[in-house]
PDB file of C-alpha atoms in Angstrom:
ATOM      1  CA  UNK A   1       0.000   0.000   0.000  1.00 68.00           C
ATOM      2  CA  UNK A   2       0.985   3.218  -0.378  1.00 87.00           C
ATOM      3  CA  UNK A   3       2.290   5.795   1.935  1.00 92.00           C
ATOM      4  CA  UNK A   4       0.400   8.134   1.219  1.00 93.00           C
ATOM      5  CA  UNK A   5      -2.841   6.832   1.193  1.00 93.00           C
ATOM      6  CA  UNK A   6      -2.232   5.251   4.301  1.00 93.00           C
ATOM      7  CA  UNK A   7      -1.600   8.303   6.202  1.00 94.00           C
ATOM      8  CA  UNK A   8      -5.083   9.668   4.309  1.00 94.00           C
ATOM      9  CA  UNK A   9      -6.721   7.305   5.551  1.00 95.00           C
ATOM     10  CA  UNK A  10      -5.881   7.382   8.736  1.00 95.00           C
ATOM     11  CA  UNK A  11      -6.644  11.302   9.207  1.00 97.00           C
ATOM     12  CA  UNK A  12      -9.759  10.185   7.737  1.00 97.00           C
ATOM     13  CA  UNK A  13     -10.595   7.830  10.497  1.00 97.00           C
ATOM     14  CA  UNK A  14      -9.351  10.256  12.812  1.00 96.00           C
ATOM     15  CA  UNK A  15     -11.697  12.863  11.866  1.00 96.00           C
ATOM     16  CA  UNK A  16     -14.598  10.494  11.377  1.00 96.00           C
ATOM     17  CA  UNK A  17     -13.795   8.998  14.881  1.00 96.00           C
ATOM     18  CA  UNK A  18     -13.791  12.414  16.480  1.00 93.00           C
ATOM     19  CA  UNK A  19     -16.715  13.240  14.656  1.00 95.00           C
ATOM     20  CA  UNK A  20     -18.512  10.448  16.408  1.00 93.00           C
ATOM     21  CA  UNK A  21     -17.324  11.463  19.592  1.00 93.00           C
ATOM     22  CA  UNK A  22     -17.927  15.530  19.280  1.00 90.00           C
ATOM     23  CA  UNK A  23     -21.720  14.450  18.177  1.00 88.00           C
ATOM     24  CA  UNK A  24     -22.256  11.572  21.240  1.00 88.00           C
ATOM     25  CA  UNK A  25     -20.973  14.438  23.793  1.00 86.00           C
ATOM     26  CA  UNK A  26     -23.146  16.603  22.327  1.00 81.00           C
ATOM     27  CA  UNK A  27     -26.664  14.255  22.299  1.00 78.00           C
ATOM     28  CA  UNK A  28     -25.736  13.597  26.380  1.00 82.00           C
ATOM     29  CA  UNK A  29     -25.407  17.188  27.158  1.00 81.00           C
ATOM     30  CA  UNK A  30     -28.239  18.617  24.965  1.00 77.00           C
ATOM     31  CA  UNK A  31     -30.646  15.267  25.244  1.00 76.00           C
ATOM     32  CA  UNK A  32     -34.647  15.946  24.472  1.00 77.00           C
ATOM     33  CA  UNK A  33     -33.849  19.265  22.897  1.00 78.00           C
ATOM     34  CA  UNK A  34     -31.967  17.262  20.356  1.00 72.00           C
ATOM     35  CA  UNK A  35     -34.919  15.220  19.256  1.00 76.00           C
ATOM     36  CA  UNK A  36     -36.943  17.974  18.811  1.00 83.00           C
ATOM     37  CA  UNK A  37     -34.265  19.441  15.965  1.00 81.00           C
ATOM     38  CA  UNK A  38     -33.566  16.155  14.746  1.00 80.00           C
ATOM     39  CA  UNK A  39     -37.450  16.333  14.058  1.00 85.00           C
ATOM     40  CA  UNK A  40     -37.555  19.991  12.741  1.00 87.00           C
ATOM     41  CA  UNK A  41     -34.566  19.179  10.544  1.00 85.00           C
ATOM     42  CA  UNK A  42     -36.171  15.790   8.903  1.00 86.00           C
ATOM     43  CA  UNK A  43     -39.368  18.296   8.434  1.00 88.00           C
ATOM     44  CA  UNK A  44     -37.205  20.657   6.339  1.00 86.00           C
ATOM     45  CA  UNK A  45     -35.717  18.087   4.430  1.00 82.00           C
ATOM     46  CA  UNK A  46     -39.165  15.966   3.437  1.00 79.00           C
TER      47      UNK A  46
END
């Protein structure tokens, strides 16, 4: 494989994995009030 790629791939995973993690912290903290966006936002989009 690749060097390169590799190392891309990892950042991606990286970025994906903190991702993951920012967006988990943030449903705990914010909770209900989340579902009620989630539910506005799936509105807008239909």
């Amino acid at each position: 494989m690749n060097k390169k790629l590799l190392i891309g791939c990892g950042i991606a995973i990286a970025l994906v994995v903190c991702v993951c993690i920012c967006t988990f912290a943030v449903l705990l903290l914010m909770g209900p009030q989340i579902g009620n966006v989630f539910s506005q936002i799936t509105r807008d989009l239909r």
